[in-house]
Coordinates of C-alpha atoms and ligand atoms in Angstrom, one line a residue:
M78 CA -0.1 0.1 0.1
V79 CA 1.2 3.4 -1.1
P80 CA 0.2 6.4 1.2
R81 CA -2.6 8.2 -0.7
F82 CA -2.7 11.1 1.7
L83 CA -0.2 13.6 3.4
Y84 CA -0.3 15.0 6.9
C85 CA 1.2 18.3 7.5
V86 CA 1.4 19.7 11.1
C87 CA 1.6 23.4 11.8
Q88 CA 1.0 25.8 14.7
V89 CA -2.8 25.6 16.2
G90 CA -4.6 28.0 14.5
A91 CA -2.8 28.1 11.3
E92 CA -4.3 25.4 9.5
A93 CA -6.1 27.7 6.9
A94 CA -3.0 29.5 6.2
L95 CA -1.3 26.3 5.9
R96 CA -4.3 25.0 3.3
R97 CA -3.4 28.2 1.3
E98 CA 0.3 28.1 1.6
I99 CA 0.2 24.2 0.3
G100 CA -2.3 25.0 -2.7
G101 CA 0.3 27.5 -3.7
I102 CA 3.0 24.7 -3.3
D103 CA 1.1 21.8 -5.3
P104 CA -2.5 23.0 -6.4
T105 CA -3.6 18.7 -7.0
L106 CA -3.6 18.2 -3.4
R107 CA -7.1 18.1 -1.7
S108 CA -7.8 19.0 2.1
A109 CA -9.0 16.2 3.9
F110 CA -9.1 15.2 7.4
A111 CA -7.9 17.7 10.0
R112 CA -7.5 18.8 13.6
P113 CA -6.0 22.1 15.2
G114 CA -2.3 21.9 14.4
L115 CA -3.1 18.7 12.0
V116 CA -4.2 18.7 8.3
T117 CA -4.2 15.7 5.8
F118 CA -4.3 16.2 2.2
K119 CA -5.4 13.6 -0.5
L120 CA -3.0 12.9 -3.3
E121 CA -4.0 13.1 -6.7
D122 CA -4.3 9.5 -8.6
G123 CA -0.7 8.3 -9.7
A124 CA 0.9 11.6 -7.9
D125 CA 4.2 10.4 -6.0
V126 CA 4.0 10.9 -2.5
D127 CA 7.8 11.2 -1.7
V128 CA 7.7 14.1 -4.8
A129 CA 4.8 15.9 -3.1
T130 CA 6.4 16.0 0.3
A131 CA 9.5 16.8 -0.6
A132 CA 8.1 19.9 -2.5
I133 CA 6.3 20.8 0.9
G134 CA 9.5 20.1 3.0
A135 CA 11.4 22.5 0.6
R136 CA 9.0 25.2 0.5
S137 CA 6.5 25.5 3.2
V138 CA 6.9 28.0 6.0
L139 CA 4.1 26.9 8.2
A140 CA 4.3 22.9 7.6
R141 CA 6.8 22.1 10.5
A142 CA 6.7 18.6 9.4
C143 CA 5.0 16.2 6.8
G144 CA 5.0 12.7 5.5
G145 CA 2.4 10.3 3.7
S146 CA -0.4 9.2 5.9
L147 CA -1.7 5.5 6.1
G148 CA -4.4 6.3 8.4
P149 CA -6.1 6.1 11.8
A150 CA -4.9 3.1 14.2
S151 CA -6.0 2.5 18.0
S152 CA -3.7 -0.1 18.7
A153 CA 0.0 -1.3 18.4
I154 CA -1.4 -4.1 16.3
E155 CA -3.3 -1.7 13.9
V156 CA -0.1 0.3 13.7
T157 CA 2.1 -2.1 12.9
D158 CA -0.2 -3.7 10.4
L159 CA -0.7 -0.5 8.5
L160 CA 3.0 -0.1 8.6
R161 CA 3.6 -3.8 7.3
Q162 CA 1.0 -3.6 4.1
A163 CA 2.7 -0.3 3.2
T164 CA 6.3 -1.5 3.3
A165 CA 8.4 -4.2 1.3
A166 CA 9.4 -7.6 3.4
G167 CA 12.2 -6.8 5.3
A168 CA 11.9 -3.4 5.7
R169 CA 13.6 -1.6 8.5
L170 CA 12.0 1.2 10.3
R171 CA 12.5 4.3 12.3
L172 CA 9.7 4.9 14.9
Q173 CA 9.1 8.4 15.9
V174 CA 6.1 9.1 18.1
W175 CA 5.0 12.8 18.7
E176 CA 2.0 14.8 19.7
R177 CA 0.2 17.2 17.2
D178 CA 0.2 20.8 19.0
R179 CA -3.4 20.8 21.2
W180 CA -2.5 24.8 22.2
R181 CA -1.1 28.1 20.6
P182 CA 2.7 28.3 21.8
G183 CA 3.0 29.6 25.4
E184 CA -0.7 29.0 26.2
E185 CA 0.1 25.3 27.2
P186 CA -1.6 24.4 30.5
P187 CA 0.7 25.1 33.4
G188 CA 3.4 22.1 33.9
F189 CA 2.3 20.4 30.5
V190 CA 5.1 19.3 28.2
Y191 CA 5.1 17.8 25.0
G192 CA 6.3 14.3 24.7
V193 CA 5.5 12.6 27.8
E194 CA 2.2 10.9 26.6
A195 CA 4.2 10.4 23.4
A196 CA 6.8 8.4 25.3
A197 CA 4.5 6.0 26.9
A198 CA 2.9 5.4 23.8
R199 CA 6.3 4.6 22.1
R200 CA 7.2 2.1 24.6
S201 CA 3.8 0.6 24.2
L202 CA 4.7 -0.1 20.7
V203 CA 8.2 -1.1 20.9
E204 CA 7.0 -3.8 23.4
A205 CA 4.7 -5.1 20.9
W206 CA 6.5 -4.9 17.8
P207 CA 6.5 -7.9 15.6
A208 CA 9.2 -9.7 15.0
G209 CA 9.1 -9.7 11.3
L210 CA 8.8 -5.8 11.0
G211 CA 12.2 -4.1 11.1
L212 CA 12.5 -1.7 14.1
A213 CA 15.7 0.5 14.4
D214 CA 16.9 1.2 17.7
G215 CA 16.3 5.3 18.9
E216 CA 14.5 7.7 17.7
L217 CA 16.3 10.1 15.7
A218 CA 16.2 9.7 12.0
L219 CA 19.0 9.3 9.5
A220 CA 18.8 10.4 6.1
G221 CA 17.7 7.9 3.5
E222 CA 15.8 5.9 6.5
L223 CA 12.1 5.1 6.2
V224 CA 10.5 6.9 9.2
A225 CA 6.9 5.4 10.8
D226 CA 5.8 8.3 12.4
V227 CA 2.6 7.8 15.1
I228 CA 1.0 11.1 15.6
I229 CA -1.1 11.3 18.9
V230 CA -4.0 13.3 17.7
G231 CA -5.9 13.8 21.1
P232 CA -7.4 12.5 23.8
G233 CA -10.3 9.6 22.8
E234 CA -9.0 9.7 19.2
P235 CA -6.8 6.9 17.3
W236 CA -3.2 7.7 16.5
L237 CA -2.4 8.6 12.8
V238 CA 0.0 6.5 11.5
G239 CA 2.3 8.2 8.8
L240 CA 5.4 6.9 6.5
R241 CA 8.1 9.2 5.1
R242 CA 11.7 8.9 4.2
Q243 CA 14.1 11.1 6.0
R244 CA 15.4 13.8 3.6
Q245 CA 19.2 14.6 3.4
G246 CA 19.6 17.7 5.9
Q247 CA 16.5 17.3 7.4
L248 CA 16.2 17.8 11.2
P249 CA 16.1 14.1 12.7
Y250 CA 13.3 14.8 15.3
G251 CA 9.5 13.6 14.8
G252 CA 6.9 16.3 14.0
G253 CA 9.6 19.2 13.5
R254 CA 9.6 20.0 17.3
I255 CA 13.1 20.5 18.3
P256 CA 13.9 19.3 21.9
I257 CA 15.5 22.1 24.0
A258 CA 17.0 21.2 27.8
E259 CA 14.7 23.3 30.4
C260 CA 16.4 26.8 31.4
P261 CA 14.7 27.6 34.6
Q262 CA 16.8 30.6 35.0
A263 CA 16.2 32.0 31.4
P264 CA 14.7 35.7 31.9
S265 CA 11.9 35.0 29.3
R266 CA 10.6 32.2 26.7
A267 CA 12.6 34.1 23.7
Y268 CA 15.4 31.9 25.1
Y269 CA 13.8 28.7 23.7
K270 CA 12.7 30.6 20.8
L271 CA 16.2 31.6 19.9
V272 CA 17.9 27.9 21.0
E273 CA 15.6 26.5 18.7
A274 CA 16.4 28.7 15.7
L275 CA 19.9 28.1 16.1
V276 CA 19.3 24.4 16.0
Y277 CA 17.4 24.8 12.8
A278 CA 19.1 26.8 11.0
D279 CA 22.6 25.3 12.1
V280 CA 23.8 28.9 13.3
P281 CA 27.7 28.7 13.4
L282 CA 28.0 31.0 16.4
R283 CA 31.3 30.9 17.9
A284 CA 32.6 32.1 21.1
G285 CA 34.0 35.5 21.0
D286 CA 31.3 36.7 18.3
V287 CA 29.9 39.9 18.5
A288 CA 25.8 39.9 18.4
V289 CA 23.3 43.0 18.3
E290 CA 19.8 42.1 19.9
L291 CA 17.2 44.8 18.6
G292 CA 14.5 44.1 21.3
S293 CA 16.5 42.6 23.6
A294 CA 14.2 42.9 26.8
P295 CA 13.8 40.9 29.1
G296 CA 16.6 39.1 27.6
G297 CA 15.6 35.3 27.2
A298 CA 17.7 35.2 23.7
S299 CA 20.7 37.5 24.8
F300 CA 21.2 35.1 27.6
A301 CA 21.0 32.3 25.4
L302 CA 23.8 33.9 23.1
L303 CA 25.8 34.7 26.2
R304 CA 25.9 31.4 27.2
R305 CA 27.5 30.5 24.2
G306 CA 30.5 33.0 24.6
L307 CA 29.2 36.0 22.6
E308 CA 29.6 39.7 23.4
V309 CA 26.1 40.3 23.0
H310 CA 24.8 44.3 22.6
G311 CA 21.3 44.6 23.5
V312 CA 19.0 47.1 22.2
D313 CA 15.5 48.0 23.9
P314 CA 14.3 50.6 26.1
G315 CA 12.8 48.3 28.5
A316 CA 14.3 47.1 31.4
M317 CA 16.7 43.7 30.9
D318 CA 17.1 41.1 33.5
P319 CA 19.8 41.4 36.0
L320 CA 21.0 37.8 34.9
V321 CA 22.2 39.8 31.6
L322 CA 23.1 42.9 32.7
D323 CA 25.8 41.1 35.4
Y324 CA 26.7 38.2 33.0
A325 CA 30.3 37.5 33.0
G326 CA 31.5 34.6 30.8
V327 CA 34.4 32.7 31.5
G328 CA 36.1 33.9 28.2
G329 CA 35.1 37.6 29.5
N330 CA 32.1 38.2 27.3
R331 CA 29.5 40.3 28.6
F332 CA 26.4 42.4 27.7
T333 CA 26.1 45.9 26.8
H334 CA 22.6 47.5 27.0
H335 CA 21.8 50.4 24.7
A336 CA 19.0 51.3 26.5
S337 CA 17.2 52.9 23.6
T338 CA 14.8 52.6 20.6
M339 CA 16.6 51.1 17.5
G340 CA 16.2 53.9 15.2
N341 CA 18.2 56.0 17.8
V342 CA 21.1 53.6 17.7
S343 CA 23.5 54.1 14.8
R344 CA 26.1 52.1 13.5
D345 CA 28.8 54.1 15.5
D346 CA 27.2 52.8 18.8
L347 CA 28.3 49.3 18.0
P348 CA 31.8 47.3 17.7
E349 CA 33.4 47.7 14.3
A350 CA 33.1 43.8 13.8
L351 CA 29.6 42.9 14.2
H352 CA 29.0 39.2 13.5
W353 CA 25.2 38.3 14.0
I354 CA 22.3 40.8 14.0
V355 CA 19.1 39.4 15.9
A356 CA 15.7 41.0 15.9
D357 CA 12.8 40.2 18.1
V358 CA 11.3 43.3 18.3
N359 CA 7.6 43.9 18.4
L360 CA 7.2 46.1 15.5
A361 CA 6.0 45.4 11.9
P362 CA 8.5 43.3 9.7
Q363 CA 9.0 46.3 7.1
I364 CA 10.4 48.9 10.1
A365 CA 12.5 46.2 11.9
L366 CA 14.1 45.2 8.6
Q367 CA 15.1 48.6 7.9
T368 CA 17.2 48.7 11.0
V369 CA 18.5 45.4 10.4
R370 CA 19.3 46.6 6.7
R371 CA 21.0 50.0 8.1
L372 CA 23.3 48.2 11.0
G373 CA 24.3 45.3 9.1
A374 CA 25.0 47.6 6.0
R375 CA 28.5 49.2 7.0
P376 CA 31.1 47.9 7.7
R377 CA 30.1 44.7 6.9
A378 CA 33.0 42.4 6.4
A379 CA 32.7 40.3 9.5
L380 CA 29.0 39.9 9.0
L381 CA 28.0 36.4 9.2
G382 CA 24.3 36.3 9.2
V383 CA 20.8 37.8 10.6
L384 CA 18.2 35.7 12.6
L385 CA 15.2 37.5 12.7
T386 CA 11.5 36.9 14.4
L387 CA 9.0 38.8 12.3
K388 CA 5.9 39.9 13.9
I389 CA 2.7 39.2 11.8
D390 CA -0.5 40.7 12.7
N391 CA -2.7 37.9 11.3
W392 CA -2.0 35.3 8.8
K393 CA -2.9 37.1 5.8
A394 CA 0.3 38.8 6.4
M395 CA 2.1 36.1 5.3
R396 CA 1.5 37.1 1.8
H397 CA 4.2 39.5 2.5
L398 CA 7.0 36.9 3.4
P399 CA 8.7 36.7 0.3
G400 CA 9.2 40.3 0.0
W401 CA 10.6 40.2 3.6
L402 CA 13.0 37.3 2.4
R403 CA 13.8 39.5 -1.0
Q404 CA 14.9 42.2 1.4
I405 CA 17.1 40.1 3.5
E406 CA 18.7 38.4 0.4
A407 CA 19.4 42.3 -0.5
M408 CA 21.6 42.5 2.6
G409 CA 24.1 40.6 1.0
M410 CA 22.7 37.2 2.1
A411 CA 23.7 33.9 0.2
E412 CA 21.0 31.8 1.8
V413 CA 18.0 32.9 3.4
R414 CA 15.0 30.8 5.0
A415 CA 11.9 31.2 6.5
T416 CA 10.3 28.7 9.0
Q417 CA 7.3 28.8 11.8
L418 CA 9.2 27.1 14.8
S419 CA 7.2 25.3 17.2
R420 CA 8.2 27.9 19.8
N421 CA 6.7 31.1 17.6
R422 CA 3.8 32.6 18.5
M423 CA 2.0 34.9 15.5
E424 CA 5.7 35.2 14.2
V425 CA 8.1 33.4 11.6
F426 CA 11.6 33.2 12.0
A427 CA 13.7 34.3 9.0
C428 CA 17.4 34.2 8.7
G429 CA 20.2 35.1 6.6
F430 CA 23.8 33.9 6.1
T431 CA 26.2 35.3 3.9
P432 CA 29.0 33.9 2.1
V433 CA 31.4 34.2 5.1
G434 CA 28.7 32.8 7.4
L435 CA 28.0 30.0 5.1
A436 CA 31.6 29.1 4.9
R437 CA 32.1 28.8 8.7
R438 CA 28.9 26.8 8.7
A439 CA 30.5 24.4 6.0
G440 CA 33.5 24.6 7.8
S441 CA 35.5 26.0 4.6
S442 CA 37.2 29.2 3.3
P443 CA 34.6 31.8 1.9
P444 CA 33.7 31.2 -1.5
S445 CA 34.9 33.8 -4.5
P446 CA 32.6 36.2 -5.4
R447 CA 32.5 35.0 -8.9
R448 CA 31.6 31.4 -7.6
R449 CA 29.0 32.8 -5.0
R450 CA 25.5 31.1 -5.8
T451 CA 22.3 32.4 -3.9
R452 CA 19.9 30.0 -2.4
R453 CA 16.7 30.9 -1.4
S454 CA 14.6 28.1 0.3
S455 CA 12.0 28.7 2.7
R456 CA 12.7 25.7 4.5
A457 CA 15.5 23.4 3.6
R458 CA 16.1 21.4 6.8
G459 CA 12.9 21.3 9.1
Ligands
SAM561 C1 9.2 40.1 22.5 S1 10.1 41.4 23.1 C2 11.4 40.5 23.3 C3 11.8 39.4 23.7 C4 13.9 39.4 24.0 N1 14.1 39.2 22.6 C5 13.8 38.6 24.9 O1 14.9 37.5 24.7 O2 13.6 38.1 26.1 C6 10.1 42.5 22.1 C7 10.6 43.7 22.5 O3 10.9 44.7 21.2 C8 10.8 46.1 22.3 N2 10.6 47.1 21.4 C9 9.6 47.6 20.9 N3 9.9 48.7 20.2 C10 11.5 48.7 19.9 C11 12.1 49.8 19.4 N4 12.0 50.7 18.5 N5 13.4 49.7 19.7 C12 14.1 48.5 20.2 N6 13.0 47.6 21.2 C13 12.0 47.6 20.9 C14 10.3 46.0 23.2 O4 10.4 47.1 24.3 C15 10.0 44.5 23.6 O5 11.1 44.7 25.0

């Protein structure tokens, strides 16, 4: 049995926007079963499920994860029966069990964490796994592997069983939810947003780099950068958490507060060598981007990349995203990407890397300008 449906997971409330986005990527897909944060689509007869999921994986900003959908299952036997019918004899599967989003990010009931229910379901599935169906050890998927997704849809509902091929460069976690260790002292939840962004984009930060953060108060993201050894300049008229203000890194890195609006900060107020521009300012993206462009313009030699949380008022604002990405590209970025991270609220994470930033990520020297190629994809790794 080849999957005739696809599943996509997104933020709760983004389902209609996701359908619009997917309609633009593959107009042949027909919307089918859906729940908050989970939308399925019927494939046209003859359409290739791997081609359709690869296109969504490469271009969708709102779909955090997608794959073939085999249908509902209420027990371990039903799950493995569906998988057996869908795979060749001798196939070895990577099992990933995860919950769809049930609340908007940050609105989860106190103490709730995703993954607890999934871990229990995974244990029961592994215990009941039949001898004739191959099962890889562990949950992290390797490129090329067949991944069996068991999606916990919600209380009293059957699971949804998915099957997909792990793509090269795709993050190895189930459901596009990047696991991040709890950091109880983090001054704000923006700490988790930034750490998630660093993993998503494989950002090659190094101790000793200099970053400016626009909209830095109270300091979650700055704290994450300081902990990685960066020298951080925060721009925000709001108060910074003392943990950030008093931070003294083992390598001597510190935080400098520019207690002013970003429009009042000039390039001369910042160090000459500026490696990263981070922004999480609650202003319209076109305004935030003006300052990012101004501060990133000159001197630019050291700039490695920009890491930007773009606030959107409503889902219709997503139509401006291609224009915002073009503006980021015009700042000298050789790779630009955007996604809605699992911890983003009404916002999208967009990042750009200069050729020097890309070379550092690849562990090589920067390409010569003549050989430079611009790659702009919305989502290459999620
Ligand atoms: C989402 S909060 C930032 C959270 C912060 N990044 C953290 O890690 O805790 C948005 C911030 O943007 C700041 N802000 C709004 N307008 C600004 C402006 N014109 N210049 C600088 N900061 C601004 C607000 O004061 C607020 O602290």
